[in-house]
Amino acid sequence: MMATRGAMTVLLFSALALSWLPLRAVLERAFSLHKGHSVKDMETTFQLVRNIIPPLTTKKHKGQDGRIGIIGGCQEYTGAPYFAAISALKVGADLTHVFCTKEAAPVIKSYSPELIVHPVLDSATAVRDVETWLPRLHTLVVGPGLGRDDALLQNVKGILEKSKAKGVPLVVDADGLWLIAQQPSLIQGYPKAVLTPNYMEFSRLYEAVLRDPVDSNDHHGAVLRLSQALGNLTIVQKGERDVISDGEQVLVCSQEGSSRRCGGQGDLLSGSLGVLVHWALLAGSEKTNGLNPLLVAAFGACALTRQCNKQAFQKSGRSTTTTDMIAEVGPAFKKLFET
Ligand SMILES: *[C@@H]1O[C@H](CO)[C@@H](O)[C@H](O)[C@H]1NC(C)=O
């Protein structure tokens, strides 16, 4: 049945030289295809991602292509902020700043000489220390390896408030989302925020905000409703397929990945999204055909993460880890967006 439907779709498309959207609407009604974004649909979005990527030129100064801040890294977790920061660099950011606890800093520094690491997150002056850097940061990624220590989360609240006041775009993941679930008003209505929950984090957030369990048969509707309830900020529900919404549109990224899930994959996504968010907002909606630039950024980061997963899995199979995926960022980016 599915094969027949697919064949019919192809036939219809080749037979009718109509514009895509009305035809898609017709198809959705005729074949209830609304759950599946077709290849062609994804291809349109890929083109929009390509449009927001700044060209490499010799005229730019260091920092212009992205200075990304990461808020996270504590005694237990040092890998996540490293993965997020190095992914941002590999995607094309010029500089990354990790703001972590005093204890975590030397560990994170020892992973890589390429990161700037500030041991401030558990200090009494954390909010002020990070605030000083905010004017120089293009996006703040909040949550990788943050943990749930009360004092740290209190500081992160202050950092979120300062970032919003200064209009700094925010990507919130992991325990940053746990904080948001405790206090949704921290992010509600802030248009430059992107949340990247996995299914568990999504359910927690959904129940906190909508006071209702998630209908697991309607991912699209659930993501759309949560986005609207939070004031139309952009939400990426990571899963077998990534569902992305800004309260108005729903995009699905079903770029082929692999069946291998490793811890740290989400950090690759949040770090690369940090860069793409900056590029997308810089490019503006003229470059995205009127589509919300944050949706385009989110789609790009999801597709890239999946492609890295696929390529790493081809080489390493079951033993694939996030480090293998990060090694694929360059080639995967080139394959998806530069050819
Ligand atoms: C969010 O978007 C929906 C759909 O476009 C719109 O009806 C609603 O008013 C928007 N809400 C806010 C808070 O902007």
Short mmCIF file of C-alpha atoms and ligand atoms in Angstrom, two decimals:
data_model
loop_
_atom_site.label_atom_id
_atom_site.label_comp_id
_atom_site.label_asym_id
_atom_site.label_seq_id
_atom_site.Cartn_x
_atom_site.Cartn_y
_atom_site.Cartn_z
CA MET A 1 0.00 0.00 0.00
CA MET A 2 2.75 2.44 0.97
CA ALA A 3 4.66 1.64 -2.20
CA THR A 4 1.58 2.28 -4.30
CA ARG A 5 0.99 5.59 -2.57
CA GLY A 6 4.59 6.58 -3.17
CA ALA A 7 4.35 5.67 -6.82
CA MET A 8 1.10 7.59 -7.16
CA THR A 9 2.67 10.62 -5.53
CA VAL A 10 5.54 10.56 -7.97
CA LEU A 11 3.15 10.15 -10.89
CA LEU A 12 1.02 13.02 -9.73
CA PHE A 13 4.01 15.26 -9.33
CA SER A 14 5.39 14.54 -12.74
CA ALA A 15 2.00 14.77 -14.38
CA LEU A 16 0.93 18.04 -12.83
CA ALA A 17 3.19 21.02 -13.21
CA LEU A 18 1.55 22.81 -10.31
CA SER A 19 3.27 24.69 -7.55
CA TRP A 20 4.24 22.57 -4.60
CA LEU A 21 2.17 23.87 -1.73
CA PRO A 22 -1.39 23.67 -3.08
CA LEU A 23 -0.60 20.28 -4.53
CA ARG A 24 0.74 19.12 -1.22
CA ALA A 25 -2.42 20.32 0.48
CA VAL A 26 -4.46 18.30 -1.99
CA LEU A 27 -2.29 15.25 -1.41
CA GLU A 28 -2.57 15.58 2.32
CA ARG A 29 -6.31 15.48 2.08
CA ALA A 30 -6.39 12.74 -0.52
CA PHE A 31 -3.87 10.40 1.05
CA SER A 32 -3.58 11.63 4.65
CA LEU A 33 0.10 12.18 4.15
CA HIS A 34 0.31 14.89 6.79
CA LYS A 35 2.52 12.79 9.02
CA GLY A 36 5.21 12.42 6.45
CA HIS A 37 7.29 15.19 5.04
CA SER A 38 8.37 14.12 1.63
CA VAL A 39 11.87 14.25 0.25
CA LYS A 40 10.98 17.20 -1.90
CA ASP A 41 9.75 19.14 1.08
CA MET A 42 13.03 18.55 2.90
CA GLU A 43 14.95 19.58 -0.21
CA THR A 44 13.21 22.97 -0.19
CA THR A 45 14.24 23.50 3.41
CA PHE A 46 17.82 22.39 2.68
CA GLN A 47 18.03 25.17 0.11
CA LEU A 48 16.97 27.68 2.74
CA VAL A 49 19.70 26.43 5.08
CA ARG A 50 22.24 26.89 2.28
CA ASN A 51 20.98 30.47 1.88
CA ILE A 52 21.80 31.44 5.46
CA ILE A 53 25.37 30.13 5.49
CA PRO A 54 27.78 33.07 5.34
CA PRO A 55 30.34 32.76 2.54
CA LEU A 56 33.96 32.32 3.60
CA THR A 57 35.86 35.43 2.59
CA THR A 58 39.18 36.96 3.59
CA LYS A 59 37.51 40.28 4.39
CA LYS A 60 35.99 39.26 7.70
CA HIS A 61 37.63 39.65 11.06
CA LYS A 62 37.83 36.96 13.71
CA GLY A 63 34.56 36.54 15.52
CA GLN A 64 32.19 37.62 12.78
CA ASP A 65 31.05 34.11 11.92
CA GLY A 66 30.08 33.41 15.49
CA ARG A 67 31.13 33.76 19.08
CA ILE A 68 29.12 31.15 20.92
CA GLY A 69 28.75 30.83 24.69
CA ILE A 70 27.99 27.54 26.42
CA ILE A 71 26.51 27.54 29.93
CA GLY A 72 27.23 24.19 31.54
CA GLY A 73 29.89 21.93 32.94
CA CYS A 74 30.06 20.87 36.57
CA GLN A 75 31.71 18.24 38.72
CA GLU A 76 29.80 15.33 37.20
CA TYR A 77 29.54 16.48 33.61
CA THR A 78 32.42 17.83 31.60
CA GLY A 79 31.95 16.02 28.29
CA ALA A 80 28.69 17.69 27.27
CA PRO A 81 29.90 21.32 27.25
CA TYR A 82 33.04 20.22 25.42
CA PHE A 83 31.00 18.40 22.76
CA ALA A 84 28.71 21.41 22.29
CA ALA A 85 31.58 23.88 22.07
CA ILE A 86 33.76 21.86 19.72
CA SER A 87 30.77 21.16 17.47
CA ALA A 88 30.08 24.88 17.24
CA LEU A 89 33.69 25.43 16.18
CA LYS A 90 33.60 22.60 13.65
CA VAL A 91 30.43 24.01 12.08
CA GLY A 92 32.19 27.33 11.62
CA ALA A 93 32.02 29.50 14.73
CA ASP A 94 35.19 31.51 15.28
CA LEU A 95 35.23 31.34 19.05
CA THR A 96 33.49 29.42 21.80
CA HIS A 97 33.33 30.35 25.46
CA VAL A 98 32.41 27.73 28.04
CA PHE A 99 31.10 29.06 31.36
CA CYS A 100 31.34 26.22 33.88
CA THR A 101 32.12 25.59 37.53
CA LYS A 102 35.58 26.14 38.95
CA GLU A 103 36.21 22.43 39.30
CA ALA A 104 35.10 21.53 35.79
CA ALA A 105 37.19 24.18 34.06
CA PRO A 106 40.66 22.54 34.07
CA VAL A 107 39.10 19.27 32.94
CA ILE A 108 37.28 20.87 30.02
CA LYS A 109 40.38 22.86 29.05
CA SER A 110 42.42 19.69 29.02
CA TYR A 111 40.12 18.18 26.38
CA SER A 112 40.98 20.88 23.89
CA PRO A 113 43.16 23.94 23.51
CA GLU A 114 40.54 25.40 21.19
CA LEU A 115 37.99 26.38 23.80
CA ILE A 116 37.96 29.44 26.02
CA VAL A 117 36.88 28.29 29.46
CA HIS A 118 35.62 30.53 32.26
CA PRO A 119 35.47 28.93 35.75
CA VAL A 120 32.65 31.18 36.98
CA LEU A 121 29.34 29.34 37.07
CA ASP A 122 29.43 28.48 40.78
CA SER A 123 30.93 31.76 41.91
CA ALA A 124 28.96 34.36 43.87
CA THR A 125 29.47 36.75 40.97
CA ALA A 126 28.48 34.28 38.21
CA VAL A 127 25.67 36.36 36.75
CA ARG A 128 27.79 39.48 36.56
CA ASP A 129 30.78 37.54 35.18
CA VAL A 130 28.74 36.10 32.33
CA GLU A 131 26.89 39.36 31.75
CA THR A 132 30.20 41.07 31.01
CA TRP A 133 30.66 38.70 28.08
CA LEU A 134 27.11 38.86 26.71
CA PRO A 135 27.65 41.84 24.37
CA ARG A 136 30.38 39.82 22.67
CA LEU A 137 28.37 36.62 22.24
CA HIS A 138 26.07 35.87 19.32
CA THR A 139 24.23 32.93 20.88
CA LEU A 140 24.16 31.34 24.30
CA VAL A 141 23.65 27.55 24.54
CA VAL A 142 22.29 26.82 27.99
CA GLY A 143 22.29 23.38 29.57
CA PRO A 144 24.94 20.93 28.30
CA GLY A 145 26.37 19.28 31.42
CA LEU A 146 24.68 21.78 33.70
CA GLY A 147 23.36 19.36 36.31
CA ARG A 148 20.66 20.22 38.81
CA ASP A 149 22.51 21.84 41.66
CA ASP A 150 20.22 24.51 43.14
CA ALA A 151 22.85 27.19 43.47
CA LEU A 152 23.99 26.69 39.88
CA LEU A 153 20.43 26.79 38.56
CA GLN A 154 19.84 29.98 40.51
CA ASN A 155 22.79 31.53 38.70
CA VAL A 156 21.51 30.26 35.38
CA LYS A 157 18.16 31.94 36.04
CA GLY A 158 19.98 35.23 36.45
CA ILE A 159 21.97 34.60 33.27
CA LEU A 160 18.76 33.87 31.32
CA GLU A 161 17.22 37.13 32.55
CA LYS A 162 20.29 39.16 31.54
CA SER A 163 20.47 37.44 28.15
CA LYS A 164 16.83 38.19 27.41
CA ALA A 165 17.27 41.81 28.45
CA LYS A 166 20.16 42.10 25.98
CA GLY A 167 18.36 40.21 23.22
CA VAL A 168 20.93 37.41 23.05
CA PRO A 169 19.53 34.37 21.20
CA LEU A 170 19.24 31.29 23.41
CA VAL A 171 19.39 27.57 22.73
CA VAL A 172 18.19 25.61 25.75
CA ASP A 173 18.90 21.90 26.19
CA ALA A 174 19.29 19.18 28.83
CA ASP A 175 19.11 20.45 32.42
CA GLY A 176 18.46 23.93 31.09
CA LEU A 177 15.11 22.44 30.06
CA TRP A 178 14.66 20.97 33.51
CA LEU A 179 14.98 24.50 34.87
CA ILE A 180 12.46 25.81 32.32
CA ALA A 181 10.01 23.06 33.32
CA GLN A 182 10.23 24.31 36.93
CA GLN A 183 9.61 27.87 35.83
CA PRO A 184 8.33 28.27 32.27
CA SER A 185 8.00 32.04 32.70
CA LEU A 186 11.81 32.20 32.47
CA ILE A 187 11.59 31.72 28.72
CA GLN A 188 7.90 32.18 27.84
CA GLY A 189 7.37 34.72 25.08
CA TYR A 190 11.06 35.25 24.31
CA PRO A 191 11.12 35.06 20.52
CA LYS A 192 14.84 34.37 20.18
CA ALA A 193 14.77 31.08 22.08
CA VAL A 194 15.03 27.57 20.71
CA LEU A 195 14.36 24.60 22.98
CA THR A 196 15.74 21.17 22.05
CA PRO A 197 14.00 18.56 24.24
CA ASN A 198 14.26 14.81 23.73
CA TYR A 199 11.04 12.93 24.27
CA MET A 200 11.37 12.75 28.07
CA GLU A 201 12.27 16.40 28.39
CA PHE A 202 9.46 17.29 26.04
CA SER A 203 6.86 15.41 28.10
CA ARG A 204 8.03 17.04 31.31
CA LEU A 205 7.86 20.48 29.77
CA TYR A 206 4.52 19.83 28.09
CA GLU A 207 2.94 18.66 31.33
CA ALA A 208 4.38 21.58 33.25
CA VAL A 209 3.06 24.13 30.78
CA LEU A 210 -0.18 22.62 29.48
CA ARG A 211 -1.13 20.60 32.58
CA ASP A 212 -2.06 17.69 30.36
CA PRO A 213 -0.33 14.47 29.34
CA VAL A 214 1.16 14.37 25.83
CA ASP A 215 -0.85 12.61 23.14
CA SER A 216 1.85 10.30 21.83
CA ASN A 217 -0.12 9.73 18.61
CA ASP A 218 0.12 13.37 17.64
CA HIS A 219 3.70 14.59 17.79
CA HIS A 220 3.04 17.46 15.38
CA GLY A 221 0.08 18.76 17.36
CA ALA A 222 1.88 18.42 20.67
CA VAL A 223 4.95 20.35 19.50
CA LEU A 224 2.75 23.00 17.93
CA ARG A 225 0.67 23.41 21.09
CA LEU A 226 3.66 23.62 23.41
CA SER A 227 5.27 26.20 21.18
CA GLN A 228 2.11 28.29 21.19
CA ALA A 229 1.68 27.96 24.93
CA LEU A 230 5.22 29.26 25.38
CA GLY A 231 4.52 32.25 23.16
CA ASN A 232 5.59 30.79 19.81
CA LEU A 233 9.18 30.14 20.61
CA THR A 234 10.89 27.50 18.52
CA ILE A 235 10.85 23.92 19.74
CA VAL A 236 12.79 20.98 18.38
CA GLN A 237 11.46 17.66 19.58
CA LYS A 238 14.30 15.22 19.00
CA GLY A 239 13.30 11.68 18.18
CA GLU A 240 13.09 9.06 15.50
CA ARG A 241 12.17 12.03 13.37
CA ASP A 242 12.81 15.52 14.64
CA VAL A 243 9.68 17.66 14.82
CA ILE A 244 10.25 21.41 14.76
CA SER A 245 7.67 24.15 15.30
CA ASP A 246 7.45 27.87 15.93
CA GLY A 247 3.76 27.77 16.83
CA GLU A 248 2.81 28.42 13.25
CA GLN A 249 4.59 25.90 11.05
CA VAL A 250 5.72 22.36 11.69
CA LEU A 251 8.81 21.00 9.96
CA VAL A 252 9.95 17.43 10.14
CA CYS A 253 13.55 16.36 9.71
CA SER A 254 13.79 12.72 8.76
CA GLN A 255 17.27 12.86 7.27
CA GLU A 256 18.68 9.36 7.50
CA GLY A 257 20.79 8.75 10.61
CA SER A 258 21.41 5.33 12.10
CA SER A 259 19.96 3.13 14.79
CA ARG A 260 22.89 4.00 17.05
CA ARG A 261 22.17 6.59 19.77
CA CYS A 262 25.05 7.70 21.90
CA GLY A 263 25.10 10.09 24.82
CA GLY A 264 26.47 13.40 23.61
CA GLN A 265 24.64 13.46 20.29
CA GLY A 266 22.33 16.11 21.72
CA ASP A 267 25.33 18.27 22.55
CA LEU A 268 26.47 18.13 18.94
CA LEU A 269 23.00 19.32 17.99
CA SER A 270 22.82 22.17 20.51
CA GLY A 271 26.33 23.41 19.71
CA SER A 272 25.81 23.44 15.96
CA LEU A 273 22.38 24.98 16.43
CA GLY A 274 24.02 27.81 18.37
CA VAL A 275 25.98 28.76 15.26
CA LEU A 276 23.11 28.26 12.81
CA VAL A 277 20.82 30.41 14.95
CA HIS A 278 23.30 33.25 14.70
CA TRP A 279 23.64 32.85 10.94
CA ALA A 280 19.89 32.56 10.44
CA LEU A 281 19.07 35.70 12.41
CA LEU A 282 21.84 37.56 10.60
CA ALA A 283 20.48 36.45 7.22
CA GLY A 284 16.89 37.28 8.15
CA SER A 285 13.67 36.11 6.58
CA GLU A 286 14.53 37.50 3.12
CA LYS A 287 17.00 34.62 2.83
CA THR A 288 14.53 32.05 4.11
CA ASN A 289 11.59 32.82 1.83
CA GLY A 290 9.64 34.30 4.72
CA LEU A 291 10.00 31.15 6.84
CA ASN A 292 11.01 31.83 10.46
CA PRO A 293 14.84 31.82 10.33
CA LEU A 294 14.97 29.89 13.59
CA LEU A 295 13.03 27.03 12.00
CA VAL A 296 15.57 26.93 9.20
CA ALA A 297 18.45 26.92 11.69
CA ALA A 298 16.83 24.12 13.68
CA PHE A 299 16.22 22.03 10.59
CA GLY A 300 19.84 22.52 9.51
CA ALA A 301 21.24 21.44 12.87
CA CYS A 302 18.97 18.37 13.00
CA ALA A 303 19.90 17.30 9.48
CA LEU A 304 23.59 17.81 10.19
CA THR A 305 23.50 15.79 13.41
CA ARG A 306 21.72 12.94 11.65
CA GLN A 307 24.14 12.97 8.75
CA CYS A 308 27.09 12.88 11.20
CA ASN A 309 25.46 9.93 12.90
CA LYS A 310 25.02 8.13 9.60
CA GLN A 311 28.58 8.71 8.43
CA ALA A 312 30.11 7.78 11.79
CA PHE A 313 27.99 4.62 11.91
CA GLN A 314 29.17 3.59 8.45
CA LYS A 315 32.72 3.60 9.77
CA SER A 316 32.32 2.48 13.38
CA GLY A 317 29.02 0.63 13.57
CA ARG A 318 28.04 -0.35 17.05
CA SER A 319 31.09 1.31 18.57
CA THR A 320 30.08 4.77 17.26
CA THR A 321 30.43 7.47 19.89
CA THR A 322 29.95 11.23 19.85
CA THR A 323 33.66 11.75 19.19
CA ASP A 324 33.27 9.76 15.95
CA MET A 325 30.29 11.91 15.03
CA ILE A 326 32.18 15.14 15.66
CA ALA A 327 34.90 13.96 13.31
CA GLU A 328 32.20 13.86 10.61
CA VAL A 329 30.91 17.43 11.10
CA GLY A 330 33.11 18.87 8.36
CA PRO A 331 32.40 16.26 5.68
CA ALA A 332 28.70 16.03 6.61
CA PHE A 333 28.28 19.80 6.46
CA LYS A 334 29.93 19.88 3.07
CA LYS A 335 27.81 17.05 1.75
CA LEU A 336 24.52 18.54 2.91
CA PHE A 337 25.03 22.24 2.45
CA GLU A 338 27.95 22.91 0.15
CA THR A 339 27.46 20.62 -2.82
C1 LIG B 1 1.40 32.28 17.80
O1 LIG B 1 1.10 31.88 16.48
C2 LIG B 1 -0.25 31.56 16.26
C3 LIG B 1 -0.37 31.02 14.84
O2 LIG B 1 0.14 31.93 13.91
C4 LIG B 1 -1.09 32.81 16.51
O3 LIG B 1 -2.45 32.50 16.34
C5 LIG B 1 -0.85 33.31 17.92
O4 LIG B 1 -1.52 34.53 18.14
C6 LIG B 1 0.64 33.52 18.19
N1 LIG B 1 0.85 33.81 19.58
C7 LIG B 1 1.66 34.76 20.01
C8 LIG B 1 1.78 34.91 21.48
O5 LIG B 1 2.27 35.50 19.24
#
